Amino acid sequence: MSERGLANRSAAEAPAAAASAAGDAPVVRLQDVSKSFGDHHVVREVSLDLRAHEVVSIIGPSGAGKSTLLRCINFLEPPTSGTVSLDGRVICQERDRHGRPSRKELTELRRAIGMVFQGFNLFPHLTVMRNLTLPQERVLGRSRAEAEQRGMELLERMGLADKAGQMPGRCSGGQQQRVAIARALVMDPRVMLFDEPTSSLDPELGAEVLAVMRSLAEGGMTMVVVTHEMHFARDVSDTVVVMADGAEIESGRPEEIFGAPKTERTQRFLSAVMDR
């Protein structure tokens, strides 16, 4: 976490952060996670620890397996091998009669780990507010009034209170992505995953989304971000992971990765993206 992030962490979060640091226990742990599609190996034995209030950015060339790795964390893509643990408990040890992860366990996992995609994935036939209230009612059992109150709190935080009654298609791309972030946050997740959330936006609209993400990081949200936004990765992250050809090739603090990368492949990648 940057110094600015630490300074802005709420008093309520600071004791939890201290306790987590004392125990040094990761909220999420990946151990030798691999994912294959037939004979195509997309992710190769990646291990990662994510602790409370940390921001981890995953960078690397296109086709490196970054997005697939992110989807393995919440089992949108079940890992072919390796384990994903939440609070020390291996995910998807429970199986249904067909050998698949149980629906109950996956629901609990996805309540704890929210995700924002490259596309907005909003329901186009529902208003912005209804996009936020429906999952709360269906999954969390909140009343419509409770869900609307929580939804409005987050829309105000995103600077979108005036868009509550509009349809998503009448909002700009940046506004739709901020609604998507609010929709993930209404579920009160412990961890947020971001899969290149600005990739489909022009620079000005992308900057709106990055500002929201910076605010979340400064507030202590635990985050994993797959991104091509190198300045965000350098300035906001606690740890930067570099991937290529499905594997982690190096990781470390941002000043180490961007200031003195160890591998020639990382050097080539950063030279290409930072000099554009």
PDB file of C-alpha atoms in Angstrom:
ATOM      1  CA  MET A   1       0.000   0.000   0.000  1.00  0.00           C
ATOM      2  CA  SER A   2       1.277   3.461  -0.868  1.00  0.00           C
ATOM      3  CA  GLU A   3       1.933   6.007   1.885  1.00  0.00           C
ATOM      4  CA  ARG A   4      -1.149   7.896   0.740  1.00  0.00           C
ATOM      5  CA  GLY A   5      -3.211   4.725   1.048  1.00  0.00           C
ATOM      6  CA  LEU A   6      -1.967   4.063   4.553  1.00  0.00           C
ATOM      7  CA  ALA A   7      -2.717   7.617   5.587  1.00  0.00           C
ATOM      8  CA  ASN A   8      -6.297   7.351   4.369  1.00  0.00           C
ATOM      9  CA  ARG A   9      -7.092   3.906   5.750  1.00  0.00           C
ATOM     10  CA  SER A  10     -10.013   4.241   8.125  1.00  0.00           C
ATOM     11  CA  ALA A  11      -9.596   3.836  11.856  1.00  0.00           C
ATOM     12  CA  ALA A  12     -11.891   0.815  11.707  1.00  0.00           C
ATOM     13  CA  GLU A  13      -9.674  -0.930   9.174  1.00  0.00           C
ATOM     14  CA  ALA A  14      -6.353  -0.225  10.849  1.00  0.00           C
ATOM     15  CA  PRO A  15      -6.756  -2.712  13.737  1.00  0.00           C
ATOM     16  CA  ALA A  16      -7.775  -5.435  11.282  1.00  0.00           C
ATOM     17  CA  ALA A  17      -4.757  -4.638   9.166  1.00  0.00           C
ATOM     18  CA  ALA A  18      -2.497  -4.819  12.211  1.00  0.00           C
ATOM     19  CA  ALA A  19      -3.970  -8.151  13.210  1.00  0.00           C
ATOM     20  CA  SER A  20      -3.513  -9.501   9.706  1.00  0.00           C
ATOM     21  CA  ALA A  21       0.075  -8.306   9.618  1.00  0.00           C
ATOM     22  CA  ALA A  22       0.733  -9.901  12.984  1.00  0.00           C
ATOM     23  CA  GLY A  23      -0.579 -13.235  11.815  1.00  0.00           C
ATOM     24  CA  ASP A  24       0.893 -12.693   8.340  1.00  0.00           C
ATOM     25  CA  ALA A  25      -1.835 -14.966   6.987  1.00  0.00           C
ATOM     26  CA  PRO A  26      -2.952 -14.457   3.394  1.00  0.00           C
ATOM     27  CA  VAL A  27      -6.623 -13.888   2.677  1.00  0.00           C
ATOM     28  CA  VAL A  28      -6.186 -15.653  -0.659  1.00  0.00           C
ATOM     29  CA  ARG A  29      -3.429 -18.117  -1.485  1.00  0.00           C
ATOM     30  CA  LEU A  30      -2.730 -19.702  -4.853  1.00  0.00           C
ATOM     31  CA  GLN A  31      -0.422 -22.708  -4.827  1.00  0.00           C
ATOM     32  CA  ASP A  32       0.916 -24.057  -8.130  1.00  0.00           C
ATOM     33  CA  VAL A  33      -2.263 -23.120  -9.993  1.00  0.00           C
ATOM     34  CA  SER A  34      -2.355 -24.316 -13.596  1.00  0.00           C
ATOM     35  CA  LYS A  35      -5.052 -24.147 -16.247  1.00  0.00           C
ATOM     36  CA  SER A  36      -5.127 -26.050 -19.519  1.00  0.00           C
ATOM     37  CA  PHE A  37      -7.632 -26.220 -22.340  1.00  0.00           C
ATOM     38  CA  GLY A  38      -6.900 -29.566 -23.910  1.00  0.00           C
ATOM     39  CA  ASP A  39      -3.227 -29.560 -24.820  1.00  0.00           C
ATOM     40  CA  HIS A  40      -3.005 -25.761 -24.531  1.00  0.00           C
ATOM     41  CA  HIS A  41      -1.397 -24.734 -21.222  1.00  0.00           C
ATOM     42  CA  VAL A  42      -2.619 -21.220 -20.427  1.00  0.00           C
ATOM     43  CA  VAL A  43      -1.438 -20.897 -16.809  1.00  0.00           C
ATOM     44  CA  ARG A  44       1.562 -22.806 -15.477  1.00  0.00           C
ATOM     45  CA  GLU A  45       2.059 -23.421 -11.754  1.00  0.00           C
ATOM     46  CA  VAL A  46       1.519 -19.885 -10.469  1.00  0.00           C
ATOM     47  CA  SER A  47       1.662 -19.271  -6.708  1.00  0.00           C
ATOM     48  CA  LEU A  48       0.512 -16.054  -5.053  1.00  0.00           C
ATOM     49  CA  ASP A  49      -0.297 -14.780  -1.555  1.00  0.00           C
ATOM     50  CA  LEU A  50      -2.736 -11.895  -1.135  1.00  0.00           C
ATOM     51  CA  ARG A  51      -2.978 -10.328   2.317  1.00  0.00           C
ATOM     52  CA  ALA A  52      -5.632  -8.026   3.699  1.00  0.00           C
ATOM     53  CA  HIS A  53      -5.521  -4.468   2.335  1.00  0.00           C
ATOM     54  CA  GLU A  54      -2.884  -5.337  -0.275  1.00  0.00           C
ATOM     55  CA  VAL A  55      -3.064  -4.410  -3.951  1.00  0.00           C
ATOM     56  CA  VAL A  56      -1.432  -6.863  -6.344  1.00  0.00           C
ATOM     57  CA  SER A  57      -1.136  -5.895 -10.004  1.00  0.00           C
ATOM     58  CA  ILE A  58      -0.527  -8.543 -12.644  1.00  0.00           C
ATOM     59  CA  ILE A  59       1.166  -7.265 -15.800  1.00  0.00           C
ATOM     60  CA  GLY A  60       2.690  -8.803 -18.882  1.00  0.00           C
ATOM     61  CA  PRO A  61       2.206  -9.189 -22.638  1.00  0.00           C
ATOM     62  CA  SER A  62      -1.098 -10.191 -24.201  1.00  0.00           C
ATOM     63  CA  GLY A  63      -1.651 -13.933 -24.101  1.00  0.00           C
ATOM     64  CA  ALA A  64       0.376 -14.337 -20.913  1.00  0.00           C
ATOM     65  CA  GLY A  65      -2.503 -16.009 -19.037  1.00  0.00           C
ATOM     66  CA  LYS A  66      -3.209 -13.063 -16.753  1.00  0.00           C
ATOM     67  CA  SER A  67      -6.984 -12.945 -17.184  1.00  0.00           C
ATOM     68  CA  THR A  68      -7.291 -16.724 -16.994  1.00  0.00           C
ATOM     69  CA  LEU A  69      -5.351 -16.734 -13.722  1.00  0.00           C
ATOM     70  CA  LEU A  70      -7.714 -14.092 -12.339  1.00  0.00           C
ATOM     71  CA  ARG A  71     -10.727 -16.188 -13.323  1.00  0.00           C
ATOM     72  CA  CYS A  72      -9.187 -19.195 -11.579  1.00  0.00           C
ATOM     73  CA  ILE A  73      -9.250 -17.304  -8.273  1.00  0.00           C
ATOM     74  CA  ASN A  74     -13.061 -17.299  -8.145  1.00  0.00           C
ATOM     75  CA  PHE A  75     -13.484 -20.491 -10.192  1.00  0.00           C
ATOM     76  CA  LEU A  76     -15.039 -18.929 -13.248  1.00  0.00           C
ATOM     77  CA  GLU A  77     -12.314 -21.117 -14.747  1.00  0.00           C
ATOM     78  CA  PRO A  78     -11.700 -24.056 -12.372  1.00  0.00           C
ATOM     79  CA  PRO A  79      -7.939 -24.705 -12.141  1.00  0.00           C
ATOM     80  CA  THR A  80      -6.720 -27.852 -13.851  1.00  0.00           C
ATOM     81  CA  SER A  81      -4.316 -28.388 -10.955  1.00  0.00           C
ATOM     82  CA  GLY A  82      -3.087 -26.605  -7.854  1.00  0.00           C
ATOM     83  CA  THR A  83      -5.160 -25.084  -5.066  1.00  0.00           C
ATOM     84  CA  VAL A  84      -6.889 -21.802  -4.235  1.00  0.00           C
ATOM     85  CA  SER A  85      -7.414 -21.073  -0.533  1.00  0.00           C
ATOM     86  CA  LEU A  86      -9.566 -18.453   1.169  1.00  0.00           C
ATOM     87  CA  ASP A  87      -8.629 -17.754   4.803  1.00  0.00           C
ATOM     88  CA  GLY A  88      -6.589 -20.931   4.887  1.00  0.00           C
ATOM     89  CA  ARG A  89      -9.402 -23.148   3.599  1.00  0.00           C
ATOM     90  CA  VAL A  90      -8.878 -24.846   0.252  1.00  0.00           C
ATOM     91  CA  ILE A  91     -11.715 -23.926  -2.092  1.00  0.00           C
ATOM     92  CA  CYS A  92     -13.862 -26.529  -3.763  1.00  0.00           C
ATOM     93  CA  GLN A  93     -12.960 -29.519  -1.666  1.00  0.00           C
ATOM     94  CA  GLU A  94     -16.707 -30.149  -1.469  1.00  0.00           C
ATOM     95  CA  ARG A  95     -18.056 -31.857  -4.589  1.00  0.00           C
ATOM     96  CA  ASP A  96     -21.514 -32.705  -5.878  1.00  0.00           C
ATOM     97  CA  ARG A  97     -22.429 -36.168  -7.070  1.00  0.00           C
ATOM     98  CA  HIS A  98     -20.979 -35.380 -10.503  1.00  0.00           C
ATOM     99  CA  GLY A  99     -17.606 -34.420  -9.029  1.00  0.00           C
ATOM    100  CA  ARG A 100     -18.098 -30.675  -9.564  1.00  0.00           C
ATOM    101  CA  PRO A 101     -17.581 -27.995  -6.898  1.00  0.00           C
ATOM    102  CA  SER A 102     -20.725 -27.581  -4.809  1.00  0.00           C
ATOM    103  CA  ARG A 103     -23.015 -24.673  -5.652  1.00  0.00           C
ATOM    104  CA  LYS A 104     -23.058 -23.603  -1.995  1.00  0.00           C
ATOM    105  CA  GLU A 105     -19.285 -23.306  -1.818  1.00  0.00           C
ATOM    106  CA  LEU A 106     -19.033 -21.414  -5.104  1.00  0.00           C
ATOM    107  CA  THR A 107     -21.750 -18.989  -3.984  1.00  0.00           C
ATOM    108  CA  GLU A 108     -19.895 -18.295  -0.742  1.00  0.00           C
ATOM    109  CA  LEU A 109     -16.644 -17.825  -2.651  1.00  0.00           C
ATOM    110  CA  ARG A 110     -18.120 -15.344  -5.095  1.00  0.00           C
ATOM    111  CA  ARG A 111     -19.761 -13.388  -2.295  1.00  0.00           C
ATOM    112  CA  ALA A 112     -16.325 -12.991  -0.712  1.00  0.00           C
ATOM    113  CA  ILE A 113     -14.513 -12.221  -3.982  1.00  0.00           C
ATOM    114  CA  GLY A 114     -16.084  -9.647  -6.304  1.00  0.00           C
ATOM    115  CA  MET A 115     -15.011  -9.226  -9.909  1.00  0.00           C
ATOM    116  CA  VAL A 116     -15.098  -6.453 -12.509  1.00  0.00           C
ATOM    117  CA  PHE A 117     -14.625  -7.497 -16.127  1.00  0.00           C
ATOM    118  CA  GLN A 118     -13.329  -5.840 -19.294  1.00  0.00           C
ATOM    119  CA  GLY A 119     -16.920  -5.602 -20.512  1.00  0.00           C
ATOM    120  CA  PHE A 120     -19.469  -4.020 -18.237  1.00  0.00           C
ATOM    121  CA  ASN A 121     -21.841  -7.048 -18.138  1.00  0.00           C
ATOM    122  CA  LEU A 122     -24.743  -4.932 -16.887  1.00  0.00           C
ATOM    123  CA  PHE A 123     -28.343  -6.006 -17.500  1.00  0.00           C
ATOM    124  CA  PRO A 124     -29.352  -3.655 -20.338  1.00  0.00           C
ATOM    125  CA  HIS A 125     -33.099  -3.985 -19.644  1.00  0.00           C
ATOM    126  CA  LEU A 126     -32.770  -2.938 -15.987  1.00  0.00           C
ATOM    127  CA  THR A 127     -32.094   0.505 -14.574  1.00  0.00           C
ATOM    128  CA  VAL A 128     -28.754   1.289 -13.007  1.00  0.00           C
ATOM    129  CA  MET A 129     -30.283   1.010  -9.536  1.00  0.00           C
ATOM    130  CA  ARG A 130     -32.004  -2.290 -10.335  1.00  0.00           C
ATOM    131  CA  ASN A 131     -28.658  -3.680 -11.530  1.00  0.00           C
ATOM    132  CA  LEU A 132     -27.404  -2.986  -8.003  1.00  0.00           C
ATOM    133  CA  THR A 133     -30.435  -4.099  -6.008  1.00  0.00           C
ATOM    134  CA  LEU A 134     -31.291  -7.375  -7.729  1.00  0.00           C
ATOM    135  CA  PRO A 135     -28.160  -9.318  -6.663  1.00  0.00           C
ATOM    136  CA  GLN A 136     -28.502  -8.066  -3.091  1.00  0.00           C
ATOM    137  CA  GLU A 137     -32.079  -9.308  -2.890  1.00  0.00           C
ATOM    138  CA  ARG A 138     -31.384 -12.640  -4.574  1.00  0.00           C
ATOM    139  CA  VAL A 139     -28.071 -13.535  -2.898  1.00  0.00           C
ATOM    140  CA  LEU A 140     -27.923 -11.566   0.356  1.00  0.00           C
ATOM    141  CA  GLY A 141     -31.639 -11.636   1.151  1.00  0.00           C
ATOM    142  CA  ARG A 142     -31.882  -7.882   1.624  1.00  0.00           C
ATOM    143  CA  SER A 143     -35.211  -6.111   1.292  1.00  0.00           C
ATOM    144  CA  ARG A 144     -35.738  -3.775  -1.651  1.00  0.00           C
ATOM    145  CA  ALA A 145     -35.426  -0.768   0.671  1.00  0.00           C
ATOM    146  CA  GLU A 146     -32.162  -2.053   2.193  1.00  0.00           C
ATOM    147  CA  ALA A 147     -30.768  -2.852  -1.225  1.00  0.00           C
ATOM    148  CA  GLU A 148     -31.665   0.569  -2.603  1.00  0.00           C
ATOM    149  CA  GLN A 149     -30.090   2.309   0.376  1.00  0.00           C
ATOM    150  CA  ARG A 150     -26.823   0.389  -0.103  1.00  0.00           C
ATOM    151  CA  GLY A 151     -26.990   0.918  -3.859  1.00  0.00           C
ATOM    152  CA  MET A 152     -27.408   4.666  -3.513  1.00  0.00           C
ATOM    153  CA  GLU A 153     -24.509   4.861  -1.062  1.00  0.00           C
ATOM    154  CA  LEU A 154     -22.239   3.324  -3.677  1.00  0.00           C
ATOM    155  CA  LEU A 155     -23.616   5.323  -6.584  1.00  0.00           C
ATOM    156  CA  GLU A 156     -22.918   8.480  -4.604  1.00  0.00           C
ATOM    157  CA  ARG A 157     -19.405   7.211  -3.936  1.00  0.00           C
ATOM    158  CA  MET A 158     -18.947   6.640  -7.682  1.00  0.00           C
ATOM    159  CA  GLY A 159     -20.335  10.093  -8.519  1.00  0.00           C
ATOM    160  CA  LEU A 160     -23.347   8.511 -10.237  1.00  0.00           C
ATOM    161  CA  ALA A 161     -26.290   9.248  -7.916  1.00  0.00           C
ATOM    162  CA  ASP A 162     -28.073  11.072 -10.756  1.00  0.00           C
ATOM    163  CA  LYS A 163     -27.891   7.943 -12.957  1.00  0.00           C
ATOM    164  CA  ALA A 164     -29.849   5.650 -10.612  1.00  0.00           C
ATOM    165  CA  GLY A 165     -33.028   5.683 -12.716  1.00  0.00           C
ATOM    166  CA  GLN A 166     -31.353   5.541 -16.121  1.00  0.00           C
ATOM    167  CA  MET A 167     -30.794   2.510 -18.317  1.00  0.00           C
ATOM    168  CA  PRO A 168     -27.124   1.489 -18.678  1.00  0.00           C
ATOM    169  CA  GLY A 169     -27.143   2.193 -22.407  1.00  0.00           C
ATOM    170  CA  ARG A 170     -27.723   5.891 -21.715  1.00  0.00           C
ATOM    171  CA  CYS A 171     -24.507   6.077 -19.671  1.00  0.00           C
ATOM    172  CA  SER A 172     -20.996   6.552 -21.032  1.00  0.00           C
ATOM    173  CA  GLY A 173     -18.541   3.671 -21.024  1.00  0.00           C
ATOM    174  CA  GLY A 174     -16.736   5.072 -18.006  1.00  0.00           C
ATOM    175  CA  GLN A 175     -20.014   5.494 -16.153  1.00  0.00           C
ATOM    176  CA  GLN A 176     -21.078   1.936 -16.992  1.00  0.00           C
ATOM    177  CA  GLN A 177     -17.794   0.564 -15.682  1.00  0.00           C
ATOM    178  CA  ARG A 178     -18.220   2.528 -12.464  1.00  0.00           C
ATOM    179  CA  VAL A 179     -21.728   1.065 -12.150  1.00  0.00           C
ATOM    180  CA  ALA A 180     -20.160  -2.384 -12.628  1.00  0.00           C
ATOM    181  CA  ILE A 181     -17.712  -1.632  -9.796  1.00  0.00           C
ATOM    182  CA  ALA A 182     -20.597  -0.482  -7.597  1.00  0.00           C
ATOM    183  CA  ARG A 183     -22.513  -3.672  -8.428  1.00  0.00           C
ATOM    184  CA  ALA A 184     -19.576  -5.766  -7.242  1.00  0.00           C
ATOM    185  CA  LEU A 185     -19.178  -3.678  -4.096  1.00  0.00           C
ATOM    186  CA  VAL A 186     -22.848  -3.908  -3.046  1.00  0.00           C
ATOM    187  CA  MET A 187     -22.174  -7.550  -2.189  1.00  0.00           C
ATOM    188  CA  ASP A 188     -19.663  -6.354   0.438  1.00  0.00           C
ATOM    189  CA  PRO A 189     -16.796  -8.511  -0.857  1.00  0.00           C
ATOM    190  CA  ARG A 190     -13.547  -8.934   1.045  1.00  0.00           C
ATOM    191  CA  VAL A 191     -11.486  -9.042  -2.152  1.00  0.00           C
ATOM    192  CA  MET A 192     -11.971  -7.341  -5.510  1.00  0.00           C
ATOM    193  CA  LEU A 193     -10.641  -8.689  -8.813  1.00  0.00           C
ATOM    194  CA  PHE A 194     -10.279  -6.329 -11.781  1.00  0.00           C
ATOM    195  CA  ASP A 195      -9.708  -7.752 -15.265  1.00  0.00           C
ATOM    196  CA  GLU A 196      -8.330  -4.911 -17.405  1.00  0.00           C
ATOM    197  CA  PRO A 197     -11.287  -2.675 -16.492  1.00  0.00           C
ATOM    198  CA  THR A 198     -10.118   0.241 -18.666  1.00  0.00           C
ATOM    199  CA  SER A 199      -9.162  -1.711 -21.798  1.00  0.00           C
ATOM    200  CA  SER A 200     -12.355  -0.838 -23.703  1.00  0.00           C
ATOM    201  CA  LEU A 201     -12.371   2.826 -22.677  1.00  0.00           C
ATOM    202  CA  ASP A 202     -10.714   5.881 -24.153  1.00  0.00           C
ATOM    203  CA  PRO A 203      -8.054   7.524 -21.947  1.00  0.00           C
ATOM    204  CA  GLU A 204     -10.371  10.155 -20.456  1.00  0.00           C
ATOM    205  CA  LEU A 205     -13.067   7.663 -19.462  1.00  0.00           C
ATOM    206  CA  GLY A 206     -10.421   5.202 -18.312  1.00  0.00           C
ATOM    207  CA  ALA A 207      -9.036   7.855 -15.989  1.00  0.00           C
ATOM    208  CA  GLU A 208     -12.446   8.057 -14.255  1.00  0.00           C
ATOM    209  CA  VAL A 209     -12.357   4.335 -13.532  1.00  0.00           C
ATOM    210  CA  LEU A 210      -8.731   4.394 -12.383  1.00  0.00           C
ATOM    211  CA  ALA A 211      -9.575   7.225  -9.970  1.00  0.00           C
ATOM    212  CA  VAL A 212     -12.272   5.042  -8.390  1.00  0.00           C
ATOM    213  CA  MET A 213      -9.846   2.127  -8.125  1.00  0.00           C
ATOM    214  CA  ARG A 214      -7.217   4.335  -6.494  1.00  0.00           C
ATOM    215  CA  SER A 215      -9.824   5.468  -3.978  1.00  0.00           C
ATOM    216  CA  LEU A 216     -10.685   1.856  -3.171  1.00  0.00           C
ATOM    217  CA  ALA A 217      -7.011   1.033  -2.676  1.00  0.00           C
ATOM    218  CA  GLU A 218      -6.525   4.028  -0.416  1.00  0.00           C
ATOM    219  CA  GLY A 219      -9.540   2.900   1.622  1.00  0.00           C
ATOM    220  CA  GLY A 220      -7.923  -0.472   2.272  1.00  0.00           C
ATOM    221  CA  MET A 221      -9.745  -2.689  -0.231  1.00  0.00           C
ATOM    222  CA  THR A 222      -7.872  -5.920  -0.961  1.00  0.00           C
ATOM    223  CA  MET A 223      -7.421  -6.061  -4.737  1.00  0.00           C
ATOM    224  CA  VAL A 224      -5.917  -8.078  -7.579  1.00  0.00           C
ATOM    225  CA  VAL A 225      -5.710  -6.076 -10.798  1.00  0.00           C
ATOM    226  CA  VAL A 226      -4.826  -7.357 -14.260  1.00  0.00           C
ATOM    227  CA  THR A 227      -3.855  -4.202 -16.102  1.00  0.00           C
ATOM    228  CA  HIS A 228      -1.966  -2.572 -18.947  1.00  0.00           C
ATOM    229  CA  GLU A 229      -2.030   0.708 -16.994  1.00  0.00           C
ATOM    230  CA  MET A 230       1.618   0.742 -15.939  1.00  0.00           C
ATOM    231  CA  HIS A 231       1.408   3.970 -13.969  1.00  0.00           C
ATOM    232  CA  PHE A 232      -1.418   2.535 -11.875  1.00  0.00           C
ATOM    233  CA  ALA A 233       0.557  -0.664 -11.264  1.00  0.00           C
ATOM    234  CA  ARG A 234       3.657   1.315 -10.294  1.00  0.00           C
ATOM    235  CA  ASP A 235       1.972   3.917  -8.083  1.00  0.00           C
ATOM    236  CA  VAL A 236      -0.810   1.986  -6.333  1.00  0.00           C
ATOM    237  CA  SER A 237       0.374  -1.631  -5.976  1.00  0.00           C
ATOM    238  CA  ASP A 238       2.066  -3.270  -3.041  1.00  0.00           C
ATOM    239  CA  THR A 239       3.248  -6.108  -5.270  1.00  0.00           C
ATOM    240  CA  VAL A 240       3.611  -6.420  -9.031  1.00  0.00           C
ATOM    241  CA  VAL A 241       3.562  -9.851 -10.683  1.00  0.00           C
ATOM    242  CA  VAL A 242       4.923 -10.198 -14.213  1.00  0.00           C
ATOM    243  CA  MET A 243       3.594 -13.051 -16.351  1.00  0.00           C
ATOM    244  CA  ALA A 244       4.653 -14.359 -19.770  1.00  0.00           C
ATOM    245  CA  ASP A 245       3.725 -17.568 -21.574  1.00  0.00           C
ATOM    246  CA  GLY A 246       1.424 -18.577 -18.729  1.00  0.00           C
ATOM    247  CA  ALA A 247       4.051 -18.403 -15.998  1.00  0.00           C
ATOM    248  CA  GLU A 248       5.155 -15.906 -13.386  1.00  0.00           C
ATOM    249  CA  ILE A 249       8.591 -14.700 -14.453  1.00  0.00           C
ATOM    250  CA  GLU A 250       9.178 -12.352 -11.539  1.00  0.00           C
ATOM    251  CA  SER A 251       7.401 -10.448  -8.794  1.00  0.00           C
ATOM    252  CA  GLY A 252       8.289  -7.810  -6.242  1.00  0.00           C
ATOM    253  CA  ARG A 253       7.614  -4.320  -5.040  1.00  0.00           C
ATOM    254  CA  PRO A 254       6.804  -1.785  -7.773  1.00  0.00           C
ATOM    255  CA  GLU A 255      10.100   0.050  -7.364  1.00  0.00           C
ATOM    256  CA  GLU A 256      11.954  -3.227  -7.899  1.00  0.00           C
ATOM    257  CA  ILE A 257       9.982  -4.325 -10.955  1.00  0.00           C
ATOM    258  CA  PHE A 258       9.907  -0.944 -12.660  1.00  0.00           C
ATOM    259  CA  GLY A 259      13.278   0.312 -11.435  1.00  0.00           C
ATOM    260  CA  ALA A 260      15.458  -2.785 -11.686  1.00  0.00           C
ATOM    261  CA  PRO A 261      13.699  -5.722 -13.386  1.00  0.00           C
ATOM    262  CA  LYS A 262      15.643  -8.961 -13.017  1.00  0.00           C
ATOM    263  CA  THR A 263      14.683 -10.807 -16.181  1.00  0.00           C
ATOM    264  CA  GLU A 264      15.389  -9.854 -19.763  1.00  0.00           C
ATOM    265  CA  ARG A 265      11.766 -10.644 -20.689  1.00  0.00           C
ATOM    266  CA  THR A 266      10.460  -8.138 -18.127  1.00  0.00           C
ATOM    267  CA  GLN A 267      12.931  -5.549 -19.360  1.00  0.00           C
ATOM    268  CA  ARG A 268      11.730  -5.976 -22.947  1.00  0.00           C
ATOM    269  CA  PHE A 269       8.080  -5.780 -21.941  1.00  0.00           C
ATOM    270  CA  LEU A 270       8.496  -2.643 -19.825  1.00  0.00           C
ATOM    271  CA  SER A 271      10.630  -0.983 -22.483  1.00  0.00           C
ATOM    272  CA  ALA A 272       7.885  -1.569 -25.017  1.00  0.00           C
ATOM    273  CA  VAL A 273       4.967  -0.325 -22.894  1.00  0.00           C
ATOM    274  CA  MET A 274       6.614   2.520 -20.990  1.00  0.00           C
ATOM    275  CA  ASP A 275       8.162   4.170 -24.061  1.00  0.00           C
ATOM    276  CA  ARG A 276       4.943   4.340 -26.092  1.00  0.00           C
TER     277      ARG A 276
END
